Coordinates of C-alpha atoms in Angstrom, one line a residue:
K15 CA 0.0 0.0 0.0
Q16 CA 1.3 3.4 -0.9
A17 CA 1.9 5.9 1.9
E18 CA -0.4 8.9 2.1
L19 CA 1.3 12.3 2.4
E20 CA -0.4 14.6 4.9
Y21 CA 0.0 18.4 4.8
E22 CA 0.1 19.5 8.4
M23 CA 1.6 23.0 8.5
T24 CA -0.4 25.5 10.5
D25 CA -0.2 29.3 11.0
A26 CA 1.4 28.6 14.4
D27 CA 4.3 26.8 12.6
V28 CA 4.9 29.8 10.4
E29 CA 4.6 32.2 13.3
K30 CA 7.0 30.1 15.3
F31 CA 9.6 30.4 12.5
Y32 CA 9.3 34.2 12.3
A33 CA 9.5 34.5 16.1
M34 CA 12.6 32.2 16.2
L35 CA 14.2 34.2 13.3
E36 CA 13.7 37.5 15.3
E37 CA 15.0 35.9 18.5
G38 CA 17.9 34.3 16.7
E39 CA 19.0 37.6 15.1
A40 CA 18.8 39.4 18.5
L41 CA 20.7 36.5 20.2
A42 CA 23.5 36.6 17.6
M43 CA 23.9 40.3 18.1
S44 CA 23.9 40.3 21.9
S45 CA 25.1 36.9 23.2
T46 CA 28.6 36.2 24.2
D47 CA 28.0 32.4 24.0
S48 CA 28.9 31.2 20.4
Q49 CA 27.7 27.7 21.3
A50 CA 24.3 28.9 22.3
V51 CA 24.0 30.9 19.1
D52 CA 25.0 27.9 17.0
S53 CA 22.6 25.7 18.8
F54 CA 19.7 28.2 18.4
F55 CA 20.4 28.5 14.7
E56 CA 20.4 24.7 14.3
E57 CA 16.9 24.7 15.8
L58 CA 15.9 27.6 13.5
D59 CA 17.3 25.6 10.5
D60 CA 15.1 22.7 11.6
Q61 CA 12.0 24.9 11.8
F62 CA 12.7 26.2 8.3
A63 CA 13.3 22.7 7.0
Y64 CA 9.9 21.7 8.4
L65 CA 8.3 24.5 6.4
E66 CA 10.2 23.4 3.3
S67 CA 9.1 19.7 3.8
Q68 CA 5.5 20.9 4.0
Y69 CA 6.0 22.8 0.7
G70 CA 7.2 19.5 -0.8
I71 CA 4.1 17.7 0.4
A72 CA 1.9 20.4 -1.0
M73 CA 3.7 20.2 -4.3
V74 CA 3.3 16.4 -4.5
I75 CA -0.4 16.6 -3.6
Y76 CA -0.8 19.2 -6.4
Y77 CA 1.0 17.2 -9.0
C78 CA -1.0 14.0 -8.1
D79 CA -4.2 15.7 -9.3
L80 CA -3.6 18.8 -11.4
N81 CA -7.4 19.3 -11.7
N82 CA -7.9 19.6 -8.0
T83 CA -8.5 23.3 -7.3
A84 CA -7.9 23.0 -3.6
A85 CA -4.6 21.3 -4.2
S86 CA -3.4 24.0 -6.6
D87 CA -4.6 26.7 -4.2
L88 CA -2.7 25.1 -1.3
Y89 CA 0.4 24.8 -3.5
L90 CA 0.3 28.5 -4.3
Q91 CA -0.4 29.4 -0.7
V92 CA 2.5 27.3 0.6
T93 CA 4.8 28.6 -2.2
D94 CA 4.1 32.1 -1.0
I95 CA 4.7 31.2 2.7
V96 CA 8.0 29.4 2.1
T97 CA 9.2 32.0 -0.4
D98 CA 8.5 34.7 2.1
A99 CA 10.1 32.8 5.0
N100 CA 13.2 32.1 2.8
D101 CA 13.3 35.8 1.9
A102 CA 13.2 36.8 5.6
Y103 CA 15.8 34.2 6.5
I104 CA 18.2 35.5 3.8
Q105 CA 17.6 39.1 4.8
A106 CA 18.4 38.2 8.4
A107 CA 21.6 36.4 7.3
R108 CA 22.6 39.4 5.2
R109 CA 22.2 41.7 8.1
L110 CA 24.2 39.4 10.4
Y111 CA 26.9 38.9 7.8
S112 CA 27.2 42.6 7.2
S113 CA 27.2 43.5 10.9
D114 CA 29.9 43.4 13.5
C115 CA 28.3 40.3 15.0
A116 CA 30.9 38.4 17.0
H117 CA 29.5 35.1 15.9
K118 CA 30.0 35.3 12.1
D119 CA 32.6 32.6 12.2
V120 CA 30.1 30.2 13.8
L121 CA 27.1 31.2 11.7
F122 CA 28.9 31.2 8.4
D123 CA 31.6 28.7 9.0
D124 CA 30.4 26.2 6.4
W125 CA 29.4 28.7 3.8
T126 CA 31.5 28.8 0.6
S127 CA 32.7 32.0 -0.9
Q128 CA 30.2 31.5 -3.7
E129 CA 27.3 31.0 -1.3
L130 CA 28.3 34.2 0.6
E131 CA 28.5 36.1 -2.7
M132 CA 25.0 34.8 -3.6
L133 CA 23.7 35.9 -0.2
M134 CA 24.9 39.4 -0.8
L135 CA 23.4 39.5 -4.3
Y136 CA 19.9 38.2 -3.2
T137 CA 17.1 40.7 -3.5
E138 CA 13.4 40.6 -2.7
E139 CA 12.8 40.8 -6.5
I140 CA 14.0 37.2 -6.7
A141 CA 11.4 36.1 -4.2
Q142 CA 8.7 37.9 -6.2
L143 CA 9.9 36.4 -9.5
E144 CA 9.9 32.9 -7.9
K145 CA 6.3 33.4 -6.7
R146 CA 5.2 34.6 -10.1
N147 CA 6.8 31.5 -11.7
A148 CA 4.8 29.2 -9.4
E149 CA 1.6 31.0 -10.5
I150 CA 2.6 30.6 -14.1
E151 CA 3.2 26.9 -13.6
V152 CA -0.3 26.4 -12.1
A153 CA -1.8 28.5 -14.9
Y154 CA 0.1 26.5 -17.5
Q155 CA -1.1 23.2 -16.0
D156 CA -4.7 24.5 -15.8
M157 CA -4.8 25.1 -19.6
Q158 CA -3.8 21.6 -20.6
D159 CA -7.2 20.8 -21.9
S160 CA -8.0 24.3 -23.3
A161 CA -8.9 24.7 -26.9
T162 CA -6.6 27.6 -27.1
M163 CA -3.8 26.1 -24.9
Y164 CA -1.0 26.6 -27.4
D165 CA -1.8 30.3 -28.0
D166 CA -2.3 30.8 -24.2
M167 CA 0.9 29.0 -23.2
V168 CA 3.3 30.9 -25.3
P169 CA 3.1 34.2 -23.4
L170 CA 3.3 32.3 -20.1
Y171 CA 6.4 30.4 -21.3
I172 CA 8.0 33.6 -22.4
E173 CA 7.3 35.3 -19.1
M174 CA 8.7 32.4 -17.1
V175 CA 11.9 32.4 -19.2
Q176 CA 12.2 36.2 -18.8
N177 CA 11.8 35.8 -15.0
K178 CA 14.4 33.0 -14.8
N179 CA 16.8 35.2 -16.9
R180 CA 16.2 38.1 -14.6
I181 CA 17.0 35.9 -11.6
A182 CA 20.2 34.8 -13.3
Q183 CA 21.1 38.4 -14.1
I184 CA 20.7 39.5 -10.4
Y185 CA 23.1 36.7 -9.5
G186 CA 25.6 37.9 -12.0
Y187 CA 25.1 35.4 -14.8
D188 CA 24.6 36.3 -18.5

């Protein structure tokens, strides 16, 4: 028997992430205990990983039945939640990396120079483009049986390619 995936994320889970993010940033700036900061950020990473896992579940549920409106609505909602949480996480990381935080060596010790460069290049525009691409993906799937699907798909495809190209440009690629 195939296992059933259950979407379980609640508003409280999302609120917990944001509260932890705020607390973690304050802790990193004020604490003298690097081990406590490292431990807290491991918990924060786990909370974000939970949000991402729920996104994965919502995506699988959506792809199992592309005609299920509730599943596509959930997929778009969770895409927004996780994209916003990722954006907030990256913005906090940027602030900490750019600050005189005494714990940078602990917080960024396993980051490569390329990852740090990408961190500093990241903008909110990337988050908005990623959200729009998820909307395009759902719209694209919704028109599979449309009589005008080929005419309708072309502008969406072009917009998605333009969005992906813009993201690449922000990160410094051609």
